Each structure stands twice: as C-alpha cells, then as structure tokens.
mmCIF file of C-alpha atoms in Angstrom:
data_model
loop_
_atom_site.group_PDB
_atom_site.id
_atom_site.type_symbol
_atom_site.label_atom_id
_atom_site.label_comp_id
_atom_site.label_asym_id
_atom_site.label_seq_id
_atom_site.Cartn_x
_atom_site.Cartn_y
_atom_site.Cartn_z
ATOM 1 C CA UNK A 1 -44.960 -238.372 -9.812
ATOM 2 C CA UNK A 2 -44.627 -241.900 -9.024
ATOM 3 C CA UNK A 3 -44.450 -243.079 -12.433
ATOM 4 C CA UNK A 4 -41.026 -240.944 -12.815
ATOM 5 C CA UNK A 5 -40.055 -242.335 -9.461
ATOM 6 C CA UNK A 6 -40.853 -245.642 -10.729
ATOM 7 C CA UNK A 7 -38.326 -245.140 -13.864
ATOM 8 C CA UNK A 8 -35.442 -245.322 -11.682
ATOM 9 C CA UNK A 9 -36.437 -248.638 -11.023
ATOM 10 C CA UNK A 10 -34.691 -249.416 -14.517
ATOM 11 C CA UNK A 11 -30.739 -250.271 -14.493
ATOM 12 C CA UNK A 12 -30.027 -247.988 -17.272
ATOM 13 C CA UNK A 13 -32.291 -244.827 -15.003
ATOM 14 C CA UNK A 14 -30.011 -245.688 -12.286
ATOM 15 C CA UNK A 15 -26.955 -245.548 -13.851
ATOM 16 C CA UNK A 16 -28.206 -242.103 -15.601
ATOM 17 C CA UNK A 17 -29.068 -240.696 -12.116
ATOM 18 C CA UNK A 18 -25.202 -242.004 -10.675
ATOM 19 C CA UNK A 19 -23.918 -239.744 -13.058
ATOM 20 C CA UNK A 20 -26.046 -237.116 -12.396
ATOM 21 C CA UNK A 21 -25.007 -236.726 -8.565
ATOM 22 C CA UNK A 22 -21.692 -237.719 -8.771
ATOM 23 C CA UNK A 23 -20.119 -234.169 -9.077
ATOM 24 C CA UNK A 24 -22.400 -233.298 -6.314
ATOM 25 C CA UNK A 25 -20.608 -235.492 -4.066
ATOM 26 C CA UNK A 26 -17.125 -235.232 -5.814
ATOM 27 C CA UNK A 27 -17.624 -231.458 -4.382
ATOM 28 C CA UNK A 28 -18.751 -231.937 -1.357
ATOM 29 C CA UNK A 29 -16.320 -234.726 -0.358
ATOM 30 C CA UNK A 30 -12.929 -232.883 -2.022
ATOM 31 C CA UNK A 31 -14.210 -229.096 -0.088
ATOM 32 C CA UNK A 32 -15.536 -230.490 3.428
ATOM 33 C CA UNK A 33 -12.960 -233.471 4.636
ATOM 34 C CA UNK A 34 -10.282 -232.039 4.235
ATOM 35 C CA UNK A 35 -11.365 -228.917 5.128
ATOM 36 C CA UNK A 36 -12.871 -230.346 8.455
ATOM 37 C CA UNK A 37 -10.054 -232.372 9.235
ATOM 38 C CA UNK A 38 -7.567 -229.591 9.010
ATOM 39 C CA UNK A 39 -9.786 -227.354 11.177
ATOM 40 C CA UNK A 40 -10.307 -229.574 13.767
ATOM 41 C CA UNK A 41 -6.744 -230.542 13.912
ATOM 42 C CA UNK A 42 -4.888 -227.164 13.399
ATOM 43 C CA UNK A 43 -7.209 -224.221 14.256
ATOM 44 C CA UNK A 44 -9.720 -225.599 16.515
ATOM 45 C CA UNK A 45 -8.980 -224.133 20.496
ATOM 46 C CA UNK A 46 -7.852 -227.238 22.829
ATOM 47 C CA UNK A 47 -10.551 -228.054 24.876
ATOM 48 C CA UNK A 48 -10.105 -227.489 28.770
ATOM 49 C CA UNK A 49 -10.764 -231.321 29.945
ATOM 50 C CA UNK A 50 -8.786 -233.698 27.569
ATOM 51 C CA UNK A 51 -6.868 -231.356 25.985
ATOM 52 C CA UNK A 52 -5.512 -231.878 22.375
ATOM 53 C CA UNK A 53 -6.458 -235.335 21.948
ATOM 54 C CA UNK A 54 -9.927 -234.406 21.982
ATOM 55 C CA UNK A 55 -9.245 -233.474 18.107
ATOM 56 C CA UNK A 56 -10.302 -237.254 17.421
ATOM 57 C CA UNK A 57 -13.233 -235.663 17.780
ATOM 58 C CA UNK A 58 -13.114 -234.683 13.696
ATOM 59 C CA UNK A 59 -12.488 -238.348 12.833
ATOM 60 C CA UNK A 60 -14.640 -240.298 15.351
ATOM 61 C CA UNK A 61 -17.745 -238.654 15.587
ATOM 62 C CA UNK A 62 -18.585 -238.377 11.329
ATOM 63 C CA UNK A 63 -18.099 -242.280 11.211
ATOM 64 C CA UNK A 64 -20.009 -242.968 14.039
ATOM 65 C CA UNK A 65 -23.072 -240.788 12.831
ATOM 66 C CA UNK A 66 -22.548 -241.325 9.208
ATOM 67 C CA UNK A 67 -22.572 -245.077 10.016
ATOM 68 C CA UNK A 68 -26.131 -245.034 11.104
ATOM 69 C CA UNK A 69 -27.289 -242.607 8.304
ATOM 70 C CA UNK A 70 -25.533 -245.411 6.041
ATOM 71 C CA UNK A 71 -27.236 -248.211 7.402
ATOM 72 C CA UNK A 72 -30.711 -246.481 7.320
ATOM 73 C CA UNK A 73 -30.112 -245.819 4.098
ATOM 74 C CA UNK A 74 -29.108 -249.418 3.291
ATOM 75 C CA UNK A 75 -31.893 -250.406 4.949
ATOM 76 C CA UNK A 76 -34.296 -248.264 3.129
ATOM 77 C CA UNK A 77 -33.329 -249.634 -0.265
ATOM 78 C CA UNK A 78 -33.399 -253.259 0.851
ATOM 79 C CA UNK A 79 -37.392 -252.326 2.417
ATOM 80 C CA UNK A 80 -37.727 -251.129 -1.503
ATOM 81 C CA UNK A 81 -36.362 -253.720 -2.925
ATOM 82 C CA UNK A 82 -37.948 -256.567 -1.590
ATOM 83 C CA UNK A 83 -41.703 -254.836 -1.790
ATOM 84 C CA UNK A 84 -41.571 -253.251 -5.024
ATOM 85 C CA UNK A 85 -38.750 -255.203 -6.692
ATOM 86 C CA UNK A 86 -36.743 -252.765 -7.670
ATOM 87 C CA UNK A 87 -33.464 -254.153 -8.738
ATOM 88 C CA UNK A 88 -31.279 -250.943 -8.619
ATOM 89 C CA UNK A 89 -32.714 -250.535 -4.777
ATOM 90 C CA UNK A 90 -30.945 -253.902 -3.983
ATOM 91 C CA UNK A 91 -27.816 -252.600 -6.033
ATOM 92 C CA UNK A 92 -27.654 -249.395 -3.368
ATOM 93 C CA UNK A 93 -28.111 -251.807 -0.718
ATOM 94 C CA UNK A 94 -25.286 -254.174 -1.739
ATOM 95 C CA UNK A 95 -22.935 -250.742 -2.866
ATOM 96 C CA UNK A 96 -23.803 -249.473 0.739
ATOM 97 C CA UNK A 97 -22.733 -252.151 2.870
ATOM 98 C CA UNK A 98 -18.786 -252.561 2.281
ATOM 99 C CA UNK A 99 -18.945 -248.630 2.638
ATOM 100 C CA UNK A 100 -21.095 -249.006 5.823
ATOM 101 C CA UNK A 101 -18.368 -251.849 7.179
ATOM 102 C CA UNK A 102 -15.606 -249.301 6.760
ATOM 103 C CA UNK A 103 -16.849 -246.240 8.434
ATOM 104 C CA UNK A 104 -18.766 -248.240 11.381
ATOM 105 C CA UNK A 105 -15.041 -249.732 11.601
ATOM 106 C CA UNK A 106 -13.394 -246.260 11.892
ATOM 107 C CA UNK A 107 -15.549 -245.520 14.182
ATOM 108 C CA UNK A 108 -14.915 -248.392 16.325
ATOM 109 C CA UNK A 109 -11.038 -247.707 15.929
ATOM 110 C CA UNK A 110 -11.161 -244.014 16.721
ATOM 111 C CA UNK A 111 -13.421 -244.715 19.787
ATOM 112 C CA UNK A 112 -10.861 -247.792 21.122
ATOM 113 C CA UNK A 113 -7.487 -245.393 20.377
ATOM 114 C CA UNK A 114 -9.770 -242.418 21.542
ATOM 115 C CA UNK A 115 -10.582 -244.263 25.049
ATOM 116 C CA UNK A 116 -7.044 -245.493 26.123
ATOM 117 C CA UNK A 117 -5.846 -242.056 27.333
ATOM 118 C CA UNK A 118 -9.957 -240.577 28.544
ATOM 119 C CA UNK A 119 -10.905 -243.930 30.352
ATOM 120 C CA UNK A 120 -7.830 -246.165 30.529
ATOM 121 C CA UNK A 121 -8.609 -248.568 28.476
ATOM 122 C CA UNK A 122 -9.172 -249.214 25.086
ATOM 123 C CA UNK A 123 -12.306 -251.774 25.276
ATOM 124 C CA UNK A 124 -15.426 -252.200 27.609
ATOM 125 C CA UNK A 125 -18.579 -253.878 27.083
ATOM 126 C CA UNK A 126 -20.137 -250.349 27.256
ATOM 127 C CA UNK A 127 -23.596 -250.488 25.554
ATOM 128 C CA UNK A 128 -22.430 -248.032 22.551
ATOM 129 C CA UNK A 129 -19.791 -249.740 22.291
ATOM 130 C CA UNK A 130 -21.292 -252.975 22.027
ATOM 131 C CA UNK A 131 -24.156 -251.908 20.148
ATOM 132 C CA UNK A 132 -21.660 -250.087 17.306
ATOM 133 C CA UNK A 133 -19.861 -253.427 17.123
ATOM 134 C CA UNK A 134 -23.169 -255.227 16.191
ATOM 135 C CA UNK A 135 -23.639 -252.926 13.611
ATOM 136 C CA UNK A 136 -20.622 -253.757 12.152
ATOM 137 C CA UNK A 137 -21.193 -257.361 12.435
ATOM 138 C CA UNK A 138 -24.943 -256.476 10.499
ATOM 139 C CA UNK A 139 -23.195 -254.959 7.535
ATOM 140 C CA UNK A 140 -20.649 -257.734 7.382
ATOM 141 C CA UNK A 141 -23.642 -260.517 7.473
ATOM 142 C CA UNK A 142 -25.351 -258.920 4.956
ATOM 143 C CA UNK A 143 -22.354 -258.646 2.519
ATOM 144 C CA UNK A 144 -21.467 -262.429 3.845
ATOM 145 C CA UNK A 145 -25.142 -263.398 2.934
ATOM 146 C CA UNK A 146 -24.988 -262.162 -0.254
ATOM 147 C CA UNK A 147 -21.885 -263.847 -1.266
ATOM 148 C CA UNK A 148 -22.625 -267.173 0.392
ATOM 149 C CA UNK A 149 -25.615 -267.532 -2.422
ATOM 150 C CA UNK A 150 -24.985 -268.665 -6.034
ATOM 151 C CA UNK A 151 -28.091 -267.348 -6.633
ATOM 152 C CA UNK A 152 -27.219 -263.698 -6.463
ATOM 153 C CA UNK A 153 -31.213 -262.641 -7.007
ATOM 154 C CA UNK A 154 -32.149 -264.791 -4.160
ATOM 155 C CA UNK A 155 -28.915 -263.759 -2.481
ATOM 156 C CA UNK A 156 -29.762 -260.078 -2.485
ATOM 157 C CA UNK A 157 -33.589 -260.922 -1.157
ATOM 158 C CA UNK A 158 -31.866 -262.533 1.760
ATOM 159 C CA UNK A 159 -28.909 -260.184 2.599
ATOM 160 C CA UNK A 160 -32.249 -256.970 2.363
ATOM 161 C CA UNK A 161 -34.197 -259.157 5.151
ATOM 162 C CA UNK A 162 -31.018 -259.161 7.587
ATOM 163 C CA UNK A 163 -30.262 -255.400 6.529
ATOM 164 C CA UNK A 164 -34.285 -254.802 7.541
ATOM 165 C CA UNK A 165 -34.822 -256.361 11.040
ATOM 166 C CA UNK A 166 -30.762 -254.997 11.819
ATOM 167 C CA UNK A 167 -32.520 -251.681 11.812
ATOM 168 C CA UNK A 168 -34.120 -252.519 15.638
ATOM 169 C CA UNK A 169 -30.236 -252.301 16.541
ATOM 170 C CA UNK A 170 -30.216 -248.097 15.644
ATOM 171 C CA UNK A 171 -32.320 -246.589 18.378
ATOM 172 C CA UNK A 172 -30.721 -249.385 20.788
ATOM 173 C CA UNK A 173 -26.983 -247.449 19.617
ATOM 174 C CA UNK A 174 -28.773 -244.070 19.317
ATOM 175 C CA UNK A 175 -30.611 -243.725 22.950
ATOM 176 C CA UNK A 176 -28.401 -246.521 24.600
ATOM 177 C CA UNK A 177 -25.975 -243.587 26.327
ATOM 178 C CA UNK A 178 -29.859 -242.679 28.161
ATOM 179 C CA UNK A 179 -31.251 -245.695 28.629
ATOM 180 C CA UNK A 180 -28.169 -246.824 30.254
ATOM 181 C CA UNK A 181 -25.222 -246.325 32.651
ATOM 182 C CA UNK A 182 -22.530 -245.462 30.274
ATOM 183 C CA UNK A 183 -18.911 -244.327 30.129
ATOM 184 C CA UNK A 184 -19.685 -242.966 26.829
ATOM 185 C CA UNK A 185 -20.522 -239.251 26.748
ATOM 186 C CA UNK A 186 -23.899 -238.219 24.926
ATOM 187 C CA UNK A 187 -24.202 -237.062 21.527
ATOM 188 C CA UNK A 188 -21.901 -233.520 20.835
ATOM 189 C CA UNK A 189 -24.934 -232.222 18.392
ATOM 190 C CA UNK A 190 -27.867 -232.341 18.457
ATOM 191 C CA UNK A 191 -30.814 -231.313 15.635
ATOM 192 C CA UNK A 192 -33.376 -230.067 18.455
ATOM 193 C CA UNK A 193 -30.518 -229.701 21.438
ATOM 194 C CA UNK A 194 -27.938 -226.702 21.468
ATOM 195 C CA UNK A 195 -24.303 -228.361 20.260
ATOM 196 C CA UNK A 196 -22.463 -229.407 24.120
ATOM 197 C CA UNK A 197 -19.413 -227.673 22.142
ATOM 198 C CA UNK A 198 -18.109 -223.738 21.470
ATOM 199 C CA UNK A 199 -18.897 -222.925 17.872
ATOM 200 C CA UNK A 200 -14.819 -222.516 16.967
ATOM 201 C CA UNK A 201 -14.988 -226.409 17.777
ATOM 202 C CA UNK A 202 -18.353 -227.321 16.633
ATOM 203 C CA UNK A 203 -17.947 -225.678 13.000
ATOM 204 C CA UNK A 204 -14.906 -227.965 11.661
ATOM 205 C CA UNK A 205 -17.255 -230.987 13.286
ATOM 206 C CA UNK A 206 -20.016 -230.132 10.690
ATOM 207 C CA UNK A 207 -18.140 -229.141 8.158
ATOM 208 C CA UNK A 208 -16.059 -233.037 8.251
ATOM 209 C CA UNK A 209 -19.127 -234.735 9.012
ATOM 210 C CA UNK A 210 -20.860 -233.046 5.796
ATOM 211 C CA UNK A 211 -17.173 -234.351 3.867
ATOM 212 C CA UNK A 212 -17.736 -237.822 5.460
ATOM 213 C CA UNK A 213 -21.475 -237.879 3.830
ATOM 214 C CA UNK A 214 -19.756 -236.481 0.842
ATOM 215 C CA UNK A 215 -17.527 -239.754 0.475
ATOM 216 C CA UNK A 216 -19.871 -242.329 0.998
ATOM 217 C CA UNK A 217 -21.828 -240.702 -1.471
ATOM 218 C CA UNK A 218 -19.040 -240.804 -4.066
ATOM 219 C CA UNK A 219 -17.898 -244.176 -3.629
ATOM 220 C CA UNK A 220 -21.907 -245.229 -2.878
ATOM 221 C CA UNK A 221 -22.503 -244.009 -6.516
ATOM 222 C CA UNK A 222 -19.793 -245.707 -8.253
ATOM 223 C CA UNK A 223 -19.855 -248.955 -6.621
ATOM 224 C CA UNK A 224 -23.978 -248.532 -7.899
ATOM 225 C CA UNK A 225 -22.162 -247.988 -11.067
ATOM 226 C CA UNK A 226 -19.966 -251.317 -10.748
ATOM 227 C CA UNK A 227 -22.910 -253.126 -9.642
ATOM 228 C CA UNK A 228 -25.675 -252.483 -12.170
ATOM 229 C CA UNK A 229 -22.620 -252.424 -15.220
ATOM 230 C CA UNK A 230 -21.916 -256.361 -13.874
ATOM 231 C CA UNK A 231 -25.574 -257.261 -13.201
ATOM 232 C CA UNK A 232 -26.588 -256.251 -16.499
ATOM 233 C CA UNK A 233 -23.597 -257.040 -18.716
ATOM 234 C CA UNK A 234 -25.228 -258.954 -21.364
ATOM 235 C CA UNK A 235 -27.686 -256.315 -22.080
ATOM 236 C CA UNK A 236 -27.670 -253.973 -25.110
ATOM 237 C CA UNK A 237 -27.917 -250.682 -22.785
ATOM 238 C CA UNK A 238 -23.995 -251.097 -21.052
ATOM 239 C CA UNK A 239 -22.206 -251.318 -23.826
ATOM 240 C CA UNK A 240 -24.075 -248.425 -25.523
ATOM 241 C CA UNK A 241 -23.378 -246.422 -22.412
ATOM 242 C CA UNK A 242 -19.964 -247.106 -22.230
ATOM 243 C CA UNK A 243 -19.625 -246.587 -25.784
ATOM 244 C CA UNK A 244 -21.172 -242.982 -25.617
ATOM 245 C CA UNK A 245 -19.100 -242.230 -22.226
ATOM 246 C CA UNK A 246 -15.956 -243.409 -23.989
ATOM 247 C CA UNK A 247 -16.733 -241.552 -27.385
ATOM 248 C CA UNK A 248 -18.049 -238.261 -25.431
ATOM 249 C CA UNK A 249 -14.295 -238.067 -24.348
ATOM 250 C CA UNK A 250 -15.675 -235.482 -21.133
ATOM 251 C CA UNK A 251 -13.675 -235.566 -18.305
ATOM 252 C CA UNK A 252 -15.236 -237.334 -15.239
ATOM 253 C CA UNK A 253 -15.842 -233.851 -13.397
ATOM 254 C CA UNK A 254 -16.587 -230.809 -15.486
ATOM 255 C CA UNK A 255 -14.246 -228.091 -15.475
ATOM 256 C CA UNK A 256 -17.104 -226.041 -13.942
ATOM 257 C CA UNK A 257 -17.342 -228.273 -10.659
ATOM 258 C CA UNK A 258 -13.644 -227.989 -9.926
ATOM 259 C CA UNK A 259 -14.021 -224.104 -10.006
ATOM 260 C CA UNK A 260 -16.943 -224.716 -7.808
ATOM 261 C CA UNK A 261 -15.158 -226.683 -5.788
ATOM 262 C CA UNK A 262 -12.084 -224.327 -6.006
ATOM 263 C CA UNK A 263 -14.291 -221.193 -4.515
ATOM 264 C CA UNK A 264 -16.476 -223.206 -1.821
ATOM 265 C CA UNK A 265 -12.737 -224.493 -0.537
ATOM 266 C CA UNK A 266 -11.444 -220.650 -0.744
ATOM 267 C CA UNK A 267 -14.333 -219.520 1.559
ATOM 268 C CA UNK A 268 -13.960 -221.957 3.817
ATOM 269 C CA UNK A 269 -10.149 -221.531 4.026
ATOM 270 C CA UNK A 270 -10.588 -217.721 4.819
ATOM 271 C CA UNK A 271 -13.353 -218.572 7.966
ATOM 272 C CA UNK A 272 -10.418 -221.492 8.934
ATOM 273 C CA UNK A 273 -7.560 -218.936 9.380
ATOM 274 C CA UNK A 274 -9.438 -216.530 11.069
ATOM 275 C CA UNK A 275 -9.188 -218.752 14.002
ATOM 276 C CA UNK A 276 -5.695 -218.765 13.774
ATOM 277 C CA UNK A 277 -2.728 -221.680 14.242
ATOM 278 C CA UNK A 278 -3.609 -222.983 17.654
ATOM 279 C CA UNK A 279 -0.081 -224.200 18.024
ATOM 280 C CA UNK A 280 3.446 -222.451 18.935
ATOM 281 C CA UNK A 281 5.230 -224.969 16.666
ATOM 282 C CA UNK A 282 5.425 -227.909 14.228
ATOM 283 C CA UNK A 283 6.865 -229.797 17.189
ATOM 284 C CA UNK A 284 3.709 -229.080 19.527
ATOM 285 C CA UNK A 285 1.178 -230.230 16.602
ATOM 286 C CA UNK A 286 2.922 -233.319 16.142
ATOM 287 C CA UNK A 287 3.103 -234.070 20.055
ATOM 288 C CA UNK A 288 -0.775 -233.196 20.595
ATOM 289 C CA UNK A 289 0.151 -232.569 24.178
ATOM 290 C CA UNK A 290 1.669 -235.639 24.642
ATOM 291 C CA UNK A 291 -0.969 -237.538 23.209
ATOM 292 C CA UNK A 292 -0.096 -236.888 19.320
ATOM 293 C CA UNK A 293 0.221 -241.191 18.969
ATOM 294 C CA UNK A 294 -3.436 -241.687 19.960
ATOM 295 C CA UNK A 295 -4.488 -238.715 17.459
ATOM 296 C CA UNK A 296 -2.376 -239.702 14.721
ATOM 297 C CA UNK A 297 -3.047 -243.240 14.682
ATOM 298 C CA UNK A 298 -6.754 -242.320 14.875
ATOM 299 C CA UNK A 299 -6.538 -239.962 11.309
ATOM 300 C CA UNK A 300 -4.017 -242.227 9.936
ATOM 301 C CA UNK A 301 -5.673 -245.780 9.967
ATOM 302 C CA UNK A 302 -9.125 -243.715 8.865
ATOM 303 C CA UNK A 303 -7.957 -242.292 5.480
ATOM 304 C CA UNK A 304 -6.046 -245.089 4.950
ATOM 305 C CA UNK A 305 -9.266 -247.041 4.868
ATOM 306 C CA UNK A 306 -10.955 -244.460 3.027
ATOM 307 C CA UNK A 307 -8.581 -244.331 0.353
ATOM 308 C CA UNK A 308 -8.158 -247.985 0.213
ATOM 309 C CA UNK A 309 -12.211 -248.459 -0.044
ATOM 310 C CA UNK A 310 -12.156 -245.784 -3.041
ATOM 311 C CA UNK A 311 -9.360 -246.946 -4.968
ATOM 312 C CA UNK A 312 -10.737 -250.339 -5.240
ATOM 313 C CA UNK A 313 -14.158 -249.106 -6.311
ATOM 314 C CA UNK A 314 -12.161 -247.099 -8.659
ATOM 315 C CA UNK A 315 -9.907 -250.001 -10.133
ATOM 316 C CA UNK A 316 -13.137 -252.849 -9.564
ATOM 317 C CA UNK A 317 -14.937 -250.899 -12.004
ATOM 318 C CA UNK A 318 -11.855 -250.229 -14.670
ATOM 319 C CA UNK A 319 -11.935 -254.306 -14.663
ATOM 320 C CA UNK A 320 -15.564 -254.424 -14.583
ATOM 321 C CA UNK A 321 -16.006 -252.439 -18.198
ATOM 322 C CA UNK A 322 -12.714 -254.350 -19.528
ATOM 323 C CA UNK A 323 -14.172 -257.854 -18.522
ATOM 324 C CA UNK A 324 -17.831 -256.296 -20.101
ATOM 325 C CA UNK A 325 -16.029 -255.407 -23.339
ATOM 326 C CA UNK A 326 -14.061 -259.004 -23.450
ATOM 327 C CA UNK A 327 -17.266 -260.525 -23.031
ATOM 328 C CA UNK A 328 -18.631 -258.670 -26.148
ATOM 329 C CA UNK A 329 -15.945 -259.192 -28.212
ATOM 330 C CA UNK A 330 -16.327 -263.230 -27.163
ATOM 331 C CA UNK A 331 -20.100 -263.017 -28.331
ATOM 332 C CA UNK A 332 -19.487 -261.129 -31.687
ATOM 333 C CA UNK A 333 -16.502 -264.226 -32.197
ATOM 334 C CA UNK A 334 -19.081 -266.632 -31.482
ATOM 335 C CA UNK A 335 -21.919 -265.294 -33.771
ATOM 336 C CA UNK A 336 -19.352 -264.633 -36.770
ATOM 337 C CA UNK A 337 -18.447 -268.244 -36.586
ATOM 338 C CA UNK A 338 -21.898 -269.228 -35.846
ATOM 339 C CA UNK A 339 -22.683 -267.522 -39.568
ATOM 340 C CA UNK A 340 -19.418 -268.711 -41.195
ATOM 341 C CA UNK A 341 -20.502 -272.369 -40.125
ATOM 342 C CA UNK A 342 -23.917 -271.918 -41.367
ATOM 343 C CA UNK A 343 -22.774 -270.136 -44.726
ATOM 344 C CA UNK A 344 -21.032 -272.752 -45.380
ATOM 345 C CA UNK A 345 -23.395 -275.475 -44.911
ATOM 346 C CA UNK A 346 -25.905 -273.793 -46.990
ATOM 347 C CA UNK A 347 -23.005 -273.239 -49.651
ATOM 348 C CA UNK A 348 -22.290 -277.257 -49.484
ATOM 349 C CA UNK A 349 -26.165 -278.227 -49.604
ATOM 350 C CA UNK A 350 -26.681 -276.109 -52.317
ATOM 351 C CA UNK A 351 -23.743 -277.174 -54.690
ATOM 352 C CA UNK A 352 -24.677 -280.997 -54.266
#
C-alpha cells in the first residue's frame, strides 16, 4: 500500500492522477456553484432578522470554510514534502496557495460588505476578523517566499516551513468566536451541532460550499499540472505526455461527464423550484430589500475573482506547453548543429 502511495511521489504519477480527478471536480464545480448560488439568492425564504441581505450568506460562508480546508491542505503537502521529499507534495502546496489567497480574500470582502448594513461598519479588529486576515497574509508569505528565492528547491523548503507553523493560526480562527467576545456570530453548520439555519436555507449553503470545494479542486489540479509541466520541462516524460494528449485528440471532459453533469444539475434544479421564486418581481430581486448593493457587490467581486484565478491557470498553462515545445525545438536545433559541426570535422580530418 505504501509503495503505490509512494509512486505518486513521481512528477509523471502526479500528473497521471491530475487527470484522473479532474472531471471529478469539473462536475462538481459546474452542478453545485451555480446551483448554490442561485438557490440561495432566488429561492431561499428571507430570513426574519436581516432580511434579504443575509443571502451573502451563499458567498461568504464557502470561502471562509473552504479557506481553512485549503490551507490544511496546503499545509499537509508542505509537512510531506519536507519529510519525505516528495516533489509533487511541494507542487500542491505552491498550486494551493494563490487559490488559498483568493478565497480567504472573498471571504474577507463578503464579511467587510456583509458587516456595513448588520454592524455598521465595515472593519473591526474582531478576533475572526483579524485572525482571517492573517491567514491571508500566511498564504501571501508563502507564495512571496517562494518567489523571493532563485533557488526554487530551496525556495519551496522554505515557503512549506511558513505554510507548517501558519497552521497554529486555524483553531485560533476556528474557536476564536468562543474563546472570545465577538461581534461575529458562530459557525451556521456544524458536523456534530444541528445547522443554526431552516433546511430551505441550509440546503443551497451545502450545496455552494460543495461547488466552492469543487473549484479549488479544478483550478488546484491544473495549476499542479502547470507546475510539475515547468518543473520538469527538460525531461523526456512532458513532452511524451503532451505528445500523446495532443495526438489522443479527446476532449478535455468526456462526453459522458457532461451528461453526468447534465442529470446531477436536472435533479437539483427540480428540488430548487420546489421552493418556489421568493420574490414578487425582477425589481424586488435586484433591490434585496434595499440592500441589493451590499449583496451584489458581494457575488460580483467573488466570481470575478474566481474567474479571473481560472482563466489565468487556464492561459499560464497554454504558454507553459508552448514555451516547453520552443524549448524542444531549441535543443533538437542545437544537437543537429552540434552533429553537422562534428560531421564535418571528421569529413575534413579524414580527407587530409
């Protein structure tokens, strides 16, 4: 058993298993987020106390868990990395920590646009607050850290031993709204507590929170992919596998996981309308009971971010692979002129 764990330990296992989950995740992230989202914002009830703008709710709380699963996770492959040396655990360390910056952002965002109209204001030294905003400053250090060194081996040792004592700063943000005075309410659900919410609001919260996990597991995966394709450019196994990924000429998601995809969304849909339009017009959706700005700019500035993060993963690796190929096509130049040159000095030494 651990000698097939071990394997993965190999760049060209990694990439292999990448591919493996990816439509996993592609699913999950394409049925849940939006599904959640639209829930939460359309057909969820209004709750009795802050009324519609509550429905930051489906933005706010994902990122703010999520960022904590992400950084554990981080975490966990750094720990890995430095004790066994596995290189493709510090590759899912470095993927995971421009993904971790972005959602721990979000979630600072939705909480700060989230707390002008509940507290007042959009900013206190609350300890969640000010415990969140460590963690981001943790996942920047360790991406700054990395950079900072030329040598990215040593760099990537360095950045895991920041990402491994950051990890005292989770319980401190997990307990910190019971271990102190806090404006910040405690945690809407719970694994061992009944959910503070009705089901009708608790459901979309899952359901986005499981499309949140869904992303960062998509755009985990292919910045893995980026990473261990640039790491190990100048080895035989890239090229072959983007040889035999270009030559297979499948599509990056089987036809079979967009019908998959295609059902799981149709279930969901039908559960979603059951609840019915919570809303007597477009007019009232957009206003959000007066509060539609603070809602809006909450969802807006979020997938904005999202989409920004996954397009350039997307277009970092297209330039990735072309800079790969360049380089191959530089090293077959090299060689051919290498031989020419040495043809023709044996051709000279032997005619005189």
């Amino acid at each position: 058993m651990w000698k097939w764990i071990n394997s993965f330990a190999q760049p060209e296992k990694a990439y292999g298993a990448c591919n493996f989950f990816m439509p996993f995740f592609v699913v999950v992230l394409l049925v849940c987020l939006p599904l959640g989202t639209v829930w939460g914002l359309v057909f969820a009830p209004t709750d009795y106390q802050q009324f519609d703008v509550y429905r930051i709710i489906y933005i706010h709380v994902p990122s703010s868990s999520l960022s904590l699963t992400a950084y554990m996770a981080m975490a966990t492959a750094a720990f890995v990395g430095v004790v066994w040396q596995w290189r493709s655990a510090f590759t899912t360390m470095l993927a995971l920590a421009p993904i971790g910056a972005v959602v721990c952002f979000i979630s600072l965002f939705t909480g700060a646009v989230w707390g002008k109209p509940t507290w007042g204001t959009y900013w206190i030294w609350d300890a969640r607050l000010t415990s969140q905003l460590i963690l981001l400053f943790l996942y920047l250090g360790v991406i700054a850290l990395y950079v900072s060194f030329d040598d990215k081996q040593q760099g990537a040792k360095a950045s895991a031993i920041m990402a491994m004592v950051g990890v005292i700063n989770i319980p401190i943000i997990k307990y910190s709204v019971e271990w102190w005075n806090t404006l910040h309410q405690p945690a809407t659900i719970s694994k061992l507590a009944k959910p503070s919410m009705p089901a009708d609001m608790a459901i979309p919260l899952v359901i986005a929170m499981i499309g949140m996990a869904g992303y960062i597991g998509t755009v985990t995966l292919i910045r893995m992919k980026n990473e261990l394709i640039k790491r190990d450019s100048h080895r035989p196994w890239v090229l072959q596998v983007l040889d035999a990924e270009q030559a297979s000429g499948k599509p990056f998601i089987r036809p079979v996981w967009w019908a998959v995809a295609a059902v799981l969304f149709t279930i969901g849909a039908f559960f979603m309308v059951q609840q019915g339009v919570k809303f007597d017009s477009l007019a009232a959706f957009i206003d959000m009971g007066g509060r539609g700005f603070f809602v809006w700019l909450s969802f807006v500035v979020s997938f904005v971010a999202l989409f920004i993060l996954l397009v350039l993963s997307v277009l970092d690796r297209k330039t990735i692979i072309s800079e790969t190929r360049k380089q191959k096509t530089r090293v077959e130049r090299i060689m051919r002129a290498r031989a020419a040159k040495a043809a023709k000095k044996e051709a000279v030494a032997n005619s005189s």
